[in-house]
PDB file of C-alpha atoms in Angstrom:
ATOM      1  CA  MET A 124     -45.221 -38.806 -96.547  1.00 66.00           C
ATOM      2  CA  VAL A 125     -45.262 -42.274 -95.919  1.00 69.00           C
ATOM      3  CA  THR A 126     -43.545 -44.912 -98.049  1.00 63.00           C
ATOM      4  CA  VAL A 127     -44.671 -48.397 -97.874  1.00 71.00           C
ATOM      5  CA  ARG A 128     -42.184 -50.978 -99.513  1.00 65.00           C
ATOM      6  CA  VAL A 129     -43.209 -54.571-100.146  1.00 62.00           C
ATOM      7  CA  GLU A 130     -40.872 -57.115-101.376  1.00 59.00           C
ATOM      8  CA  LEU A 131     -42.277 -60.368-102.791  1.00 56.00           C
ATOM      9  CA  ASP A 132     -40.255 -63.380-102.850  1.00 47.00           C
ATOM     10  CA  GLN A 133     -41.357 -64.982-106.056  1.00 49.00           C
ATOM     11  CA  SER A 134     -38.214 -67.733-106.136  1.00 54.00           C
ATOM     12  CA  ALA A 135     -40.520 -70.424-105.476  1.00 56.00           C
ATOM     13  CA  THR A 136     -42.796 -69.420-108.448  1.00 54.00           C
ATOM     14  CA  TYR A 137     -39.937 -69.144-110.663  1.00 56.00           C
ATOM     15  CA  ALA A 138     -38.611 -72.337-109.846  1.00 60.00           C
ATOM     16  CA  MET A 139     -41.824 -74.056-110.230  1.00 58.00           C
ATOM     17  CA  ILE A 140     -41.939 -72.618-113.880  1.00 62.00           C
ATOM     18  CA  ASP A 141     -38.190 -73.464-114.298  1.00 61.00           C
ATOM     19  CA  THR A 142     -38.793 -76.792-113.224  1.00 62.00           C
ATOM     20  CA  PHE A 143     -41.760 -77.304-115.553  1.00 61.00           C
ATOM     21  CA  THR A 144     -39.925 -75.730-118.602  1.00 64.00           C
ATOM     22  CA  GLU A 145     -36.506 -77.229-118.345  1.00 62.00           C
ATOM     23  CA  ASN A 146     -38.115 -80.829-117.802  1.00 67.00           C
ATOM     24  CA  LEU A 147     -40.984 -80.851-120.324  1.00 73.00           C
ATOM     25  CA  GLN A 148     -38.735 -82.456-122.950  1.00 74.00           C
ATOM     26  CA  ALA A 149     -37.648 -85.081-120.558  1.00 74.00           C
ATOM     27  CA  ALA A 150     -40.983 -85.970-119.534  1.00 77.00           C
ATOM     28  CA  GLU A 151     -42.254 -86.131-122.836  1.00 79.00           C
ATOM     29  CA  GLN A 152     -39.507 -88.474-124.201  1.00 80.00           C
ATOM     30  CA  PHE A 153     -39.914 -90.456-120.996  1.00 81.00           C
ATOM     31  CA  ALA A 154     -43.749 -90.667-122.092  1.00 83.00           C
ATOM     32  CA  ILE A 155     -42.533 -91.761-125.520  1.00 87.00           C
ATOM     33  CA  ASN A 156     -40.326 -94.838-124.353  1.00 87.00           C
ATOM     34  CA  GLN A 157     -43.250 -95.875-121.953  1.00 88.00           C
ATOM     35  CA  ILE A 158     -45.647 -95.654-124.859  1.00 89.00           C
ATOM     36  CA  LYS A 159     -43.490 -97.736-127.092  1.00 92.00           C
ATOM     37  CA  ASP A 160     -42.699-100.286-124.562  1.00 92.00           C
ATOM     38  CA  ARG A 161     -46.265-100.908-123.525  1.00 92.00           C
ATOM     39  CA  ILE A 162     -47.601-101.128-126.998  1.00 93.00           C
ATOM     40  CA  ARG A 163     -45.135-103.693-127.787  1.00 94.00           C
ATOM     41  CA  TYR A 164     -45.089-105.826-124.423  1.00 94.00           C
ATOM     42  CA  GLU A 165     -48.561-105.375-123.759  1.00 94.00           C
ATOM     43  CA  VAL A 166     -51.019-103.753-126.568  1.00 95.00           C
ATOM     44  CA  PHE A 167     -49.756-105.941-129.374  1.00 96.00           C
ATOM     45  CA  GLY A 168     -50.175-109.554-127.939  1.00 95.00           C
ATOM     46  CA  THR A 169     -53.661-108.419-126.152  1.00 96.00           C
ATOM     47  CA  VAL A 170     -55.085-107.290-129.289  1.00 96.00           C
ATOM     48  CA  VAL A 171     -53.854-110.135-131.382  1.00 97.00           C
ATOM     49  CA  TYR A 172     -55.102-112.839-129.007  1.00 96.00           C
ATOM     50  CA  ALA A 173     -58.465-110.899-128.149  1.00 96.00           C
ATOM     51  CA  LEU A 174     -59.224-110.059-131.940  1.00 97.00           C
ATOM     52  CA  GLY A 175     -57.988-113.860-133.056  1.00 96.00           C
ATOM     53  CA  ALA A 176     -60.457-115.151-130.880  1.00 95.00           C
ATOM     54  CA  ARG A 177     -63.327-113.135-132.018  1.00 95.00           C
ATOM     55  CA  ALA A 178     -62.562-113.841-135.680  1.00 96.00           C
ATOM     56  CA  GLY A 179     -63.629-117.531-135.330  1.00 94.00           C
ATOM     57  CA  GLU A 180     -62.351-121.141-135.395  1.00 94.00           C
ATOM     58  CA  GLY A 181     -60.313-120.400-138.772  1.00 95.00           C
ATOM     59  CA  PHE A 182     -57.896-118.163-136.675  1.00 97.00           C
ATOM     60  CA  PRO A 183     -56.441-120.991-134.204  1.00 96.00           C
ATOM     61  CA  ARG A 184     -54.022-120.354-131.200  1.00 96.00           C
ATOM     62  CA  VAL A 185     -50.660-121.077-133.580  1.00 97.00           C
ATOM     63  CA  TYR A 186     -51.611-118.021-135.742  1.00 98.00           C
ATOM     64  CA  ARG A 187     -52.228-115.885-132.687  1.00 97.00           C
ATOM     65  CA  GLU A 188     -48.812-116.803-130.953  1.00 97.00           C
ATOM     66  CA  HIS A 189     -46.991-116.558-134.326  1.00 98.00           C
ATOM     67  CA  LEU A 190     -48.368-113.180-135.103  1.00 98.00           C
ATOM     68  CA  SER A 191     -48.395-111.462-131.614  1.00 97.00           C
ATOM     69  CA  ASN A 192     -44.555-112.846-131.396  1.00 97.00           C
ATOM     70  CA  PHE A 193     -43.562-111.742-134.585  1.00 97.00           C
ATOM     71  CA  MET A 194     -45.296-108.271-133.855  1.00 97.00           C
ATOM     72  CA  ARG A 195     -43.418-107.530-130.702  1.00 96.00           C
ATOM     73  CA  LEU A 196     -40.010-108.684-132.165  1.00 95.00           C
ATOM     74  CA  ASN A 197     -40.163-106.869-135.543  1.00 95.00           C
ATOM     75  CA  VAL A 198     -42.755-104.154-135.963  1.00 94.00           C
ATOM     76  CA  PRO A 199     -41.228-100.656-135.867  1.00 93.00           C
ATOM     77  CA  ILE A 200     -43.220 -98.344-133.881  1.00 92.00           C
ATOM     78  CA  ASN A 201     -42.352 -94.795-134.673  1.00 89.00           C
ATOM     79  CA  ALA A 202     -43.273 -91.860-131.972  1.00 86.00           C
ATOM     80  CA  TYR A 203     -42.399 -88.497-131.332  1.00 82.00           C
ATOM     81  CA  ALA A 204     -43.707 -85.227-129.644  1.00 78.00           C
ATOM     82  CA  SER A 205     -44.250 -82.293-131.790  1.00 71.00           C
ATOM     83  CA  GLY A 206     -43.776 -79.843-128.673  1.00 65.00           C
ATOM     84  CA  ASP A 207     -47.107 -78.664-128.295  1.00 67.00           C
ATOM     85  CA  GLY A 208     -48.487 -81.483-126.240  1.00 67.00           C
ATOM     86  CA  ILE A 209     -49.068 -83.777-129.399  1.00 75.00           C
ATOM     87  CA  ILE A 210     -47.659 -87.268-129.533  1.00 78.00           C
ATOM     88  CA  SER A 211     -47.618 -88.940-133.149  1.00 85.00           C
ATOM     89  CA  ILE A 212     -47.261 -92.464-133.268  1.00 89.00           C
ATOM     90  CA  ASN A 213     -47.210 -94.850-136.323  1.00 88.00           C
ATOM     91  CA  TYR A 214     -46.388 -98.592-137.225  1.00 89.00           C
ATOM     92  CA  ASP A 215     -44.659-100.118-140.039  1.00 88.00           C
ATOM     93  CA  PHE A 216     -46.672-103.207-141.003  1.00 91.00           C
ATOM     94  CA  ASN A 217     -44.325-103.978-144.083  1.00 90.00           C
ATOM     95  CA  SER A 218     -42.213-106.524-142.380  1.00 92.00           C
ATOM     96  CA  LEU A 219     -45.648-108.686-141.537  1.00 96.00           C
ATOM     97  CA  GLY A 220     -46.036-109.410-145.155  1.00 95.00           C
ATOM     98  CA  ASP A 221     -48.949-109.297-147.984  1.00 96.00           C
ATOM     99  CA  TYR A 222     -51.036-111.924-149.919  1.00 95.00           C
ATOM    100  CA  THR A 223     -48.008-112.867-151.979  1.00 96.00           C
ATOM    101  CA  ASP A 224     -46.357-114.135-148.770  1.00 97.00           C
ATOM    102  CA  LEU A 225     -49.936-115.587-147.597  1.00 96.00           C
ATOM    103  CA  GLU A 226     -49.807-117.744-150.450  1.00 96.00           C
ATOM    104  CA  LEU A 227     -46.723-119.193-149.337  1.00 96.00           C
ATOM    105  CA  GLY A 228     -48.854-121.396-146.737  1.00 95.00           C
ATOM    106  CA  ALA A 229     -51.334-122.461-149.456  1.00 93.00           C
ATOM    107  CA  HIS A 230     -51.857-126.035-150.696  1.00 91.00           C
ATOM    108  CA  HIS A 231     -50.406-127.919-148.193  1.00 90.00           C
ATOM    109  CA  GLN A 232     -49.995-131.419-149.448  1.00 84.00           C
ATOM    110  CA  ALA A 233     -51.868-130.756-152.517  1.00 84.00           C
ATOM    111  CA  LEU A 234     -51.136-133.067-155.541  1.00 79.00           C
ATOM    112  CA  ILE A 235     -48.764-131.539-157.987  1.00 84.00           C
ATOM    113  CA  ALA A 236     -49.490-131.978-161.673  1.00 83.00           C
ATOM    114  CA  ILE A 237     -47.624-134.872-163.445  1.00 75.00           C
ATOM    115  CA  ASP A 238     -46.797-135.478-166.929  1.00 69.00           C
ATOM    116  CA  LYS A 239     -49.175-137.842-168.130  1.00 61.00           C
ATOM    117  CA  GLY A 240     -46.903-138.841-171.360  1.00 57.00           C
ATOM    118  CA  SER A 241     -44.569-140.255-168.805  1.00 55.00           C
ATOM    119  CA  LEU A 242     -46.747-142.825-167.652  1.00 54.00           C
ATOM    120  CA  ALA A 243     -46.874-146.374-168.553  1.00 49.00           C
ATOM    121  CA  THR A 244     -50.054-147.755-169.838  1.00 52.00           C
ATOM    122  CA  THR A 245     -52.158-150.919-168.861  1.00 52.00           C
ATOM    123  CA  SER A 246     -52.566-153.867-171.346  1.00 48.00           C
ATOM    124  CA  LYS A 247     -56.017-152.321-172.138  1.00 52.00           C
ATOM    125  CA  GLY A 248     -54.223-149.002-173.294  1.00 49.00           C
ATOM    126  CA  GLY A 249     -55.249-147.131-169.962  1.00 54.00           C
ATOM    127  CA  LEU A 250     -52.547-145.044-167.964  1.00 48.00           C
ATOM    128  CA  LYS A 251     -51.444-146.560-165.041  1.00 56.00           C
ATOM    129  CA  TYR A 252     -51.940-144.679-161.763  1.00 59.00           C
ATOM    130  CA  ILE A 253     -49.347-143.431-159.534  1.00 61.00           C
ATOM    131  CA  ILE A 254     -50.501-144.282-156.018  1.00 60.00           C
ATOM    132  CA  HIS A 255     -48.020-141.857-154.160  1.00 65.00           C
ATOM    133  CA  PRO A 256     -47.928-138.767-156.438  1.00 72.00           C
ATOM    134  CA  PRO A 257     -45.788-135.708-155.658  1.00 80.00           C
ATOM    135  CA  VAL A 258     -47.368-133.245-153.512  1.00 82.00           C
ATOM    136  CA  VAL A 259     -46.977-129.765-152.277  1.00 89.00           C
ATOM    137  CA  ASN A 260     -44.317-129.047-149.631  1.00 90.00           C
ATOM    138  CA  LEU A 261     -44.329-125.594-147.973  1.00 93.00           C
ATOM    139  CA  PRO A 262     -43.550-123.147-148.739  1.00 96.00           C
ATOM    140  CA  TYR A 263     -45.614-123.110-151.809  1.00 94.00           C
ATOM    141  CA  GLN A 264     -43.685-122.048-154.829  1.00 93.00           C
ATOM    142  CA  GLY A 265     -46.497-122.001-157.347  1.00 92.00           C
ATOM    143  CA  GLU A 266     -46.238-125.444-158.877  1.00 91.00           C
ATOM    144  CA  PRO A 267     -48.842-126.345-161.090  1.00 91.00           C
ATOM    145  CA  LEU A 268     -51.779-128.525-159.351  1.00 87.00           C
ATOM    146  CA  GLU A 269     -53.253-131.898-160.453  1.00 80.00           C
ATOM    147  CA  ASN A 270     -56.524-130.772-159.272  1.00 83.00           C
ATOM    148  CA  ASP A 271     -58.799-127.764-160.126  1.00 86.00           C
ATOM    149  CA  SER A 272     -60.074-125.452-157.470  1.00 88.00           C
ATOM    150  CA  ASP A 273     -63.423-127.096-157.408  1.00 89.00           C
ATOM    151  CA  LYS A 274     -62.178-130.510-156.450  1.00 87.00           C
ATOM    152  CA  ARG A 275     -59.436-129.293-153.817  1.00 87.00           C
ATOM    153  CA  GLN A 276     -62.065-127.138-152.153  1.00 90.00           C
ATOM    154  CA  ASP A 277     -64.171-130.422-151.803  1.00 88.00           C
ATOM    155  CA  PHE A 278     -61.354-132.274-150.440  1.00 86.00           C
ATOM    156  CA  TRP A 279     -60.606-129.489-148.234  1.00 88.00           C
ATOM    157  CA  GLU A 280     -63.876-129.313-146.643  1.00 90.00           C
ATOM    158  CA  ARG A 281     -64.799-133.029-146.581  1.00 88.00           C
ATOM    159  CA  VAL A 282     -61.465-134.449-145.544  1.00 86.00           C
ATOM    160  CA  ILE A 283     -59.633-131.700-143.592  1.00 87.00           C
ATOM    161  CA  VAL A 284     -62.458-130.167-142.167  1.00 89.00           C
ATOM    162  CA  ASP A 285     -65.247-132.612-141.714  1.00 90.00           C
ATOM    163  CA  ARG A 286     -62.682-135.668-141.545  1.00 88.00           C
ATOM    164  CA  GLU A 287     -64.463-137.846-144.095  1.00 86.00           C
ATOM    165  CA  LEU A 288     -61.615-140.559-143.981  1.00 83.00           C
ATOM    166  CA  ASP A 289     -63.203-142.813-146.496  1.00 84.00           C
ATOM    167  CA  TYR A 290     -63.039-140.275-148.990  1.00 83.00           C
ATOM    168  CA  ALA A 291     -62.051-141.380-152.607  1.00 78.00           C
ATOM    169  CA  PRO A 292     -59.735-139.186-154.519  1.00 74.00           C
ATOM    170  CA  GLY A 293     -60.460-141.316-157.669  1.00 71.00           C
ATOM    171  CA  LEU A 294     -57.453-143.605-157.933  1.00 68.00           C
ATOM    172  CA  ARG A 295     -58.727-147.030-158.616  1.00 65.00           C
ATOM    173  CA  ARG A 296     -57.370-150.524-157.373  1.00 63.00           C
ATOM    174  CA  GLY A 297     -59.294-153.179-159.395  1.00 61.00           C
ATOM    175  CA  ALA A 298     -63.102-152.661-159.036  1.00 66.00           C
ATOM    176  CA  SER A 299     -62.815-150.351-156.163  1.00 71.00           C
ATOM    177  CA  GLU A 300     -60.888-146.924-155.156  1.00 75.00           C
ATOM    178  CA  TRP A 301     -58.629-146.282-152.863  1.00 76.00           C
ATOM    179  CA  THR A 302     -59.929-144.283-149.692  1.00 79.00           C
ATOM    180  CA  ILE A 303     -57.770-141.314-148.474  1.00 77.00           C
ATOM    181  CA  GLU A 304     -56.880-142.987-145.284  1.00 78.00           C
ATOM    182  CA  GLU A 305     -55.484-145.996-147.090  1.00 74.00           C
ATOM    183  CA  LEU A 306     -53.457-143.760-149.443  1.00 72.00           C
ATOM    184  CA  LEU A 307     -51.790-141.734-146.663  1.00 70.00           C
ATOM    185  CA  GLY A 308     -51.772-144.613-144.243  1.00 70.00           C
ATOM    186  CA  GLY A 309     -54.081-142.842-141.725  1.00 70.00           C
ATOM    187  CA  ASN A 310     -51.880-139.407-141.570  1.00 80.00           C
ATOM    188  CA  VAL A 311     -54.574-137.242-143.206  1.00 82.00           C
ATOM    189  CA  PRO A 312     -53.706-133.862-141.688  1.00 88.00           C
ATOM    190  CA  THR A 313     -56.304-131.934-139.439  1.00 91.00           C
ATOM    191  CA  PHE A 314     -56.883-128.147-139.827  1.00 94.00           C
ATOM    192  CA  GLU A 315     -54.786-127.581-136.910  1.00 95.00           C
ATOM    193  CA  ASP A 316     -51.982-129.679-138.574  1.00 94.00           C
ATOM    194  CA  VAL A 317     -52.282-127.660-141.657  1.00 95.00           C
ATOM    195  CA  ALA A 318     -52.213-124.246-139.729  1.00 96.00           C
ATOM    196  CA  ALA A 319     -49.104-125.261-137.604  1.00 97.00           C
ATOM    197  CA  ALA A 320     -47.342-126.171-141.375  1.00 96.00           C
ATOM    198  CA  ARG A 321     -47.967-122.841-142.401  1.00 97.00           C
ATOM    199  CA  VAL A 322     -46.541-121.097-139.480  1.00 98.00           C
ATOM    200  CA  PHE A 323     -43.438-123.367-139.118  1.00 97.00           C
ATOM    201  CA  GLU A 324     -42.795-124.551-142.754  1.00 97.00           C
ATOM    202  CA  ALA A 325     -43.694-121.460-144.696  1.00 97.00           C
ATOM    203  CA  TRP A 326     -43.950-118.052-142.836  1.00 98.00           C
ATOM    204  CA  ILE A 327     -41.282-118.409-140.288  1.00 97.00           C
ATOM    205  CA  PRO A 328     -38.694-119.526-142.800  1.00 97.00           C
ATOM    206  CA  ALA A 329     -39.631-116.552-145.093  1.00 97.00           C
ATOM    207  CA  GLY A 330     -39.393-114.080-141.892  1.00 97.00           C
ATOM    208  CA  VAL A 331     -43.310-112.791-142.365  1.00 97.00           C
ATOM    209  CA  ALA A 332     -46.447-113.121-140.438  1.00 98.00           C
ATOM    210  CA  PRO A 333     -49.134-112.289-143.012  1.00 97.00           C
ATOM    211  CA  GLU A 334     -51.902-113.737-140.719  1.00 97.00           C
ATOM    212  CA  TRP A 335     -52.716-110.234-139.953  1.00 97.00           C
ATOM    213  CA  LEU A 336     -54.477-109.548-143.449  1.00 97.00           C
ATOM    214  CA  TRP A 337     -57.131-112.506-142.192  1.00 97.00           C
ATOM    215  CA  LEU A 338     -58.056-110.397-139.358  1.00 97.00           C
ATOM    216  CA  GLU A 339     -58.090-107.254-141.156  1.00 96.00           C
ATOM    217  CA  ASN A 340     -60.095-108.881-144.299  1.00 96.00           C
ATOM    218  CA  GLY A 341     -61.285-112.312-143.174  1.00 96.00           C
ATOM    219  CA  PHE A 342     -61.311-115.321-145.073  1.00 94.00           C
ATOM    220  CA  THR A 343     -65.160-116.841-145.757  1.00 90.00           C
ATOM    221  CA  GLU A 344     -64.717-118.558-148.546  1.00 87.00           C
ATOM    222  CA  SER A 345     -64.497-122.171-146.833  1.00 87.00           C
ATOM    223  CA  GLU A 346     -64.900-123.807-143.183  1.00 90.00           C
ATOM    224  CA  PRO A 347     -63.213-122.994-140.795  1.00 93.00           C
ATOM    225  CA  ARG A 348     -64.247-119.242-141.473  1.00 94.00           C
ATOM    226  CA  ILE A 349     -62.313-116.278-140.300  1.00 96.00           C
ATOM    227  CA  TYR A 350     -64.292-113.026-139.745  1.00 96.00           C
ATOM    228  CA  PRO A 351     -63.118-109.659-140.140  1.00 96.00           C
ATOM    229  CA  VAL A 352     -62.380-107.747-136.969  1.00 95.00           C
ATOM    230  CA  ASP A 353     -60.851-104.719-138.058  1.00 93.00           C
ATOM    231  CA  PHE A 354     -57.523-105.113-136.723  1.00 95.00           C
ATOM    232  CA  THR A 355     -55.714-101.868-137.800  1.00 94.00           C
ATOM    233  CA  GLN A 356     -58.752 -99.783-136.774  1.00 94.00           C
ATOM    234  CA  THR A 357     -58.942-101.618-133.361  1.00 94.00           C
ATOM    235  CA  LEU A 358     -55.057-101.088-133.044  1.00 93.00           C
ATOM    236  CA  GLU A 359     -55.383 -97.455-133.534  1.00 92.00           C
ATOM    237  CA  ASN A 360     -57.962 -96.883-131.360  1.00 92.00           C
ATOM    238  CA  ILE A 361     -56.440 -98.795-128.264  1.00 93.00           C
ATOM    239  CA  THR A 362     -52.876 -96.882-129.568  1.00 91.00           C
ATOM    240  CA  TYR A 363     -54.500 -93.665-128.887  1.00 89.00           C
ATOM    241  CA  CYS A 364     -56.214 -94.375-125.390  1.00 91.00           C
ATOM    242  CA  VAL A 365     -52.798 -95.956-124.211  1.00 91.00           C
ATOM    243  CA  ALA A 366     -50.710 -93.138-125.360  1.00 88.00           C
ATOM    244  CA  ASP A 367     -53.333 -90.444-124.006  1.00 87.00           C
ATOM    245  CA  LYS A 368     -53.118 -92.070-120.583  1.00 88.00           C
ATOM    246  CA  ILE A 369     -49.218 -92.208-120.367  1.00 87.00           C
ATOM    247  CA  TYR A 370     -48.742 -88.834-121.650  1.00 82.00           C
ATOM    248  CA  GLU A 371     -51.323 -87.579-119.138  1.00 82.00           C
ATOM    249  CA  GLU A 372     -49.416 -89.525-116.330  1.00 82.00           C
ATOM    250  CA  ALA A 373     -46.237 -88.075-117.453  1.00 78.00           C
ATOM    251  CA  ILE A 374     -47.482 -84.495-117.275  1.00 77.00           C
ATOM    252  CA  ILE A 375     -49.016 -84.836-114.209  1.00 77.00           C
ATOM    253  CA  GLY A 376     -45.939 -86.114-112.784  1.00 73.00           C
ATOM    254  CA  LEU A 377     -43.885 -83.181-113.803  1.00 72.00           C
ATOM    255  CA  VAL A 378     -46.652 -80.775-112.342  1.00 74.00           C
ATOM    256  CA  ARG A 379     -45.976 -82.525-109.029  1.00 72.00           C
ATOM    257  CA  LEU A 380     -42.604 -82.156-109.399  1.00 68.00           C
ATOM    258  CA  ALA A 381     -42.864 -78.606-110.426  1.00 66.00           C
ATOM    259  CA  GLU A 382     -45.141 -77.873-107.499  1.00 66.00           C
ATOM    260  CA  ALA A 383     -42.643 -79.560-104.946  1.00 65.00           C
ATOM    261  CA  ALA A 384     -39.876 -77.414-106.522  1.00 63.00           C
ATOM    262  CA  GLY A 385     -41.899 -74.334-105.248  1.00 62.00           C
ATOM    263  CA  GLY A 386     -42.959 -75.310-101.628  1.00 54.00           C
ATOM    264  CA  ALA A 387     -41.093 -76.617 -98.707  1.00 43.00           C
ATOM    265  CA  ILE A 388     -41.899 -80.154 -99.088  1.00 44.00           C
ATOM    266  CA  GLY A 389     -40.021 -82.482-101.426  1.00 45.00           C
ATOM    267  CA  VAL A 390     -40.427 -86.101-102.409  1.00 45.00           C
ATOM    268  CA  GLY A 391     -37.593 -88.491-101.994  1.00 49.00           C
ATOM    269  CA  SER A 392     -36.260 -91.119-104.236  1.00 46.00           C
ATOM    270  CA  LYS A 393     -38.529 -93.838-102.336  1.00 44.00           C
ATOM    271  CA  GLY A 394     -41.750 -91.496-102.361  1.00 42.00           C
ATOM    272  CA  ARG A 395     -41.325 -90.008 -98.818  1.00 43.00           C
ATOM    273  CA  PRO A 396     -41.842 -86.370 -98.192  1.00 39.00           C
ATOM    274  CA  TYR A 397     -38.960 -84.272 -96.568  1.00 41.00           C
ATOM    275  CA  GLU A 398     -38.279 -80.617 -95.702  1.00 41.00           C
ATOM    276  CA  ARG A 399     -36.533 -78.339 -98.038  1.00 49.00           C
ATOM    277  CA  ALA A 400     -35.933 -74.773 -98.730  1.00 48.00           C
ATOM    278  CA  SER A 401     -38.367 -73.284-101.180  1.00 45.00           C
ATOM    279  CA  GLY A 402     -37.403 -71.974-104.713  1.00 46.00           C
ATOM    280  CA  GLN A 403     -35.061 -74.879-105.727  1.00 50.00           C
ATOM    281  CA  PHE A 404     -35.017 -76.289-108.941  1.00 49.00           C
ATOM    282  CA  ALA A 405     -35.867 -79.912-109.217  1.00 52.00           C
ATOM    283  CA  PRO A 406     -34.424 -82.320-111.752  1.00 56.00           C
ATOM    284  CA  TYR A 407     -36.833 -84.443-113.473  1.00 55.00           C
ATOM    285  CA  ARG A 408     -37.280 -87.741-111.928  1.00 56.00           C
ATOM    286  CA  GLN A 409     -38.332 -90.751-114.117  1.00 48.00           C
ATOM    287  CA  GLU A 410     -40.432 -92.258-111.148  1.00 50.00           C
ATOM    288  CA  ILE A 411     -44.033 -91.122-112.143  1.00 55.00           C
ATOM    289  CA  ASN A 412     -46.632 -93.455-111.576  1.00 63.00           C
ATOM    290  CA  THR A 413     -47.545 -96.080-114.119  1.00 74.00           C
ATOM    291  CA  ALA A 414     -50.300 -95.212-116.186  1.00 82.00           C
ATOM    292  CA  ASP A 415     -53.188 -97.536-115.925  1.00 86.00           C
ATOM    293  CA  ILE A 416     -54.243 -98.803-119.440  1.00 88.00           C
ATOM    294  CA  SER A 417     -56.552-101.617-118.220  1.00 89.00           C
ATOM    295  CA  GLU A 418     -59.426 -99.390-119.324  1.00 90.00           C
ATOM    296  CA  CYS A 419     -58.083 -99.149-123.001  1.00 90.00           C
ATOM    297  CA  LEU A 420     -57.357-102.966-123.291  1.00 88.00           C
ATOM    298  CA  GLY A 421     -60.642-103.941-121.741  1.00 88.00           C
ATOM    299  CA  SER A 422     -62.574-101.947-124.693  1.00 79.00           C
ATOM    300  CA  ILE A 423     -61.259-104.784-127.159  1.00 82.00           C
TER     301      ILE A 423
END
């Protein structure tokens, strides 16, 4: 009788399995940290600037700068691994503000209603005009306004947007009427001035960035228009793409590490291969390749 004895050294295989299993949680956590950082410092700004430009002239650079900076600093990003290869990510947009916050930037320099009973009368019994009536200073606090919405809309489109500085708001001086340029001494705000005032005088002091609602829903009631650009859906799509690529790269890096643990070739801290005995457990090194997310961002 001939006895054949075969011994297989599976230490390298077990080292590969142990390396992968023991480091999977660390690899997933590393992926989560990378996802959150790159969304915060790359995705938010890229999405806001790209969609802001697509939204039209009504969403100027000051809105894009404010919204992207606010999101980078203030929007919570919640991400976690379920343990079965699924990464869940969600944002909390509550800090950005709602339509009530958006209203804080409304009616910049609009005429505030005055008590007609307090005005003196002329010798003919007419009311004297107030050449410099009170105006709204942002943030708007809901003060009753002198003019109705149609007249304010007419003023906005003709004076602020189209720059008709000879526009007469209805205040007489003898036989003629004052023009808006004469009343304001030539300091008639442009649309860019109004947009900046909304940001710096209303929204920044209130700690909100409600411009995102215009990217989401648009504002086409007057010029310059803002067209809706699916802000949240676009952000969701980009997030899915970025997270997928980062997670995949993290797991591929872990597989490489596991394979190295089972072979005779290891990888040093500088990426140089070196000889080592097989069958060694290798700790997870957070030196995986940086995932290329340019394809995700390029799809905006």
